[in-house]
Amino acid sequence: QVQPVESGGGLVQPGGSLRLSCTAPGFTSNNCNMNWFRQIGGGRRDWVSWLSSDGDTNYLDSVKGRFTISRAPEKDTVYLQMNSLKPEDTATYFCRPVGAPVCQTAYRWGQGTQVTVSS
């Protein structure tokens, strides 16, 4: 299985911005959709955002208007631009290809990238 690589996290003050990246080799050629999830401590992973292979997007209500998901297909990379960050956005962020059967089985969870929003 392929492990996506998430990056771009860090410590930011409330109101600040970060851009997360997720590189998942083959997700473009496999026509996968992409989800971003976040996890606080050892809790469950909660869905945050979705990008379809056709370019459709969807967001968790609490991040709508603040987060934007996009992609660079030539790089097999998906981005999550996070603006107006709040302390409650603090979590480890993960990406995961979904969709066609190959997208469900070819990838495993990556190590995530930690986002900490604090003054």
Tab-separated table of C-alpha atoms in Angstrom:
chain	number	residue	atom	x	y	z
A	1	GLN	CA	0.000	0.000	0.000
A	2	VAL	CA	1.026	3.574	-0.669
A	3	GLN	CA	1.314	5.978	2.231
A	4	PRO	CA	0.277	9.551	1.532
A	5	VAL	CA	2.631	12.199	2.882
A	6	GLU	CA	1.079	15.144	4.681
A	7	SER	CA	3.061	18.301	5.442
A	8	GLY	CA	2.709	21.980	6.178
A	9	GLY	CA	1.488	21.898	9.747
A	10	GLY	CA	2.886	23.979	12.553
A	11	LEU	CA	2.156	26.413	15.339
A	12	VAL	CA	0.120	29.452	14.398
A	13	GLN	CA	-1.711	32.165	16.309
A	14	PRO	CA	-5.491	32.446	16.181
A	15	GLY	CA	-6.483	34.182	12.972
A	16	GLY	CA	-3.423	32.914	11.157
A	17	SER	CA	-3.093	30.707	8.099
A	18	LEU	CA	-1.448	27.484	7.062
A	19	ARG	CA	-1.394	25.494	3.846
A	20	LEU	CA	-1.290	21.756	4.214
A	21	SER	CA	-0.075	19.494	1.439
A	22	CYS	CA	-0.861	15.877	0.747
A	23	THR	CA	1.107	13.914	-1.817
A	24	ALA	CA	-0.367	10.552	-2.745
A	25	PRO	CA	1.391	8.950	-5.703
A	26	GLY	CA	-1.039	7.692	-8.297
A	27	PHE	CA	-4.189	9.310	-6.960
A	28	THR	CA	-4.598	11.416	-10.092
A	29	SER	CA	-4.155	8.584	-12.574
A	30	ASN	CA	-6.499	6.414	-10.476
A	31	ASN	CA	-9.173	9.158	-10.601
A	32	CYS	CA	-9.405	9.158	-6.833
A	33	ASN	CA	-11.272	11.647	-4.760
A	34	MET	CA	-9.468	13.011	-1.714
A	35	ASN	CA	-10.582	13.540	1.839
A	36	TRP	CA	-8.933	15.498	4.616
A	37	PHE	CA	-9.572	14.340	8.172
A	38	ARG	CA	-8.409	15.606	11.535
A	39	GLN	CA	-7.814	13.873	14.806
A	40	ILE	CA	-7.401	15.253	18.309
A	41	GLY	CA	-5.123	13.134	20.422
A	42	GLY	CA	-6.127	9.503	20.210
A	43	GLY	CA	-9.714	10.274	19.336
A	44	ARG	CA	-11.545	9.460	16.154
A	45	ARG	CA	-10.632	10.965	12.825
A	46	ASP	CA	-13.266	13.520	11.812
A	47	TRP	CA	-13.917	14.404	8.206
A	48	VAL	CA	-12.980	17.974	7.215
A	49	SER	CA	-13.064	18.354	3.457
A	50	TRP	CA	-13.526	16.463	0.175
A	51	LEU	CA	-12.320	17.032	-3.362
A	52	SER	CA	-13.641	14.920	-6.203
A	53	SER	CA	-11.679	13.898	-9.247
A	54	ASP	CA	-13.990	16.242	-11.178
A	55	GLY	CA	-13.134	19.189	-8.974
A	56	ASP	CA	-16.224	19.278	-6.761
A	57	THR	CA	-15.605	20.191	-3.148
A	58	ASN	CA	-17.332	19.890	0.181
A	59	TYR	CA	-16.499	21.081	3.681
A	60	LEU	CA	-17.365	20.533	7.297
A	61	ASP	CA	-19.734	23.317	8.299
A	62	SER	CA	-17.347	24.717	10.895
A	63	VAL	CA	-14.595	25.278	8.320
A	64	LYS	CA	-16.704	26.563	5.424
A	65	GLY	CA	-15.486	29.943	4.270
A	66	ARG	CA	-12.154	29.467	6.031
A	67	PHE	CA	-10.659	26.348	4.425
A	68	THR	CA	-10.141	25.716	0.716
A	69	ILE	CA	-9.201	22.390	-0.828
A	70	SER	CA	-7.416	22.326	-4.163
A	71	ARG	CA	-5.066	20.130	-6.149
A	72	ALA	CA	-2.030	20.043	-8.360
A	73	PRO	CA	-2.725	16.867	-10.330
A	74	GLU	CA	0.636	16.931	-12.079
A	75	LYS	CA	2.195	16.553	-8.648
A	76	ASP	CA	-0.364	14.072	-7.269
A	77	THR	CA	-0.810	16.643	-4.536
A	78	VAL	CA	-3.840	18.092	-2.783
A	79	TYR	CA	-3.709	21.222	-0.656
A	80	LEU	CA	-5.791	22.471	2.231
A	81	GLN	CA	-5.526	26.220	2.636
A	82	MET	CA	-6.603	27.101	6.158
A	83	ASN	CA	-7.336	30.732	6.982
A	84	SER	CA	-8.735	32.439	10.063
A	85	LEU	CA	-7.585	29.533	12.156
A	86	LYS	CA	-9.174	28.954	15.542
A	87	PRO	CA	-7.907	27.055	18.602
A	88	GLU	CA	-10.544	24.412	17.918
A	89	ASP	CA	-8.818	23.650	14.607
A	90	THR	CA	-5.899	22.241	16.570
A	91	ALA	CA	-5.473	18.612	15.518
A	92	THR	CA	-3.404	16.227	13.470
A	93	TYR	CA	-4.544	16.409	9.851
A	94	PHE	CA	-4.600	13.391	7.559
A	95	CYS	CA	-5.463	12.889	3.902
A	96	ARG	CA	-6.855	9.751	2.336
A	97	PRO	CA	-7.769	8.948	-1.266
A	98	VAL	CA	-11.258	7.499	-1.704
A	99	GLY	CA	-13.616	6.571	-4.515
A	100	ALA	CA	-12.946	3.740	-6.941
A	101	PRO	CA	-11.990	0.377	-5.437
A	102	VAL	CA	-8.317	0.951	-6.204
A	103	CYS	CA	-8.493	4.211	-4.248
A	104	GLN	CA	-9.913	2.418	-1.243
A	105	THR	CA	-7.354	-0.362	-1.186
A	106	ALA	CA	-4.127	1.065	-2.551
A	107	TYR	CA	-3.538	3.596	0.212
A	108	ARG	CA	-3.072	3.477	3.927
A	109	TRP	CA	-3.138	6.250	6.485
A	110	GLY	CA	-0.159	8.573	6.501
A	111	GLN	CA	1.512	9.991	9.577
A	112	GLY	CA	-0.420	13.229	9.416
A	113	THR	CA	0.719	16.767	10.071
A	114	GLN	CA	0.141	18.556	13.369
A	115	VAL	CA	-1.627	21.894	13.413
A	116	THR	CA	-1.588	23.851	16.664
A	117	VAL	CA	-3.507	27.111	16.926
A	118	SER	CA	-2.540	28.953	20.057
A	119	SER	CA	-1.495	32.364	21.277
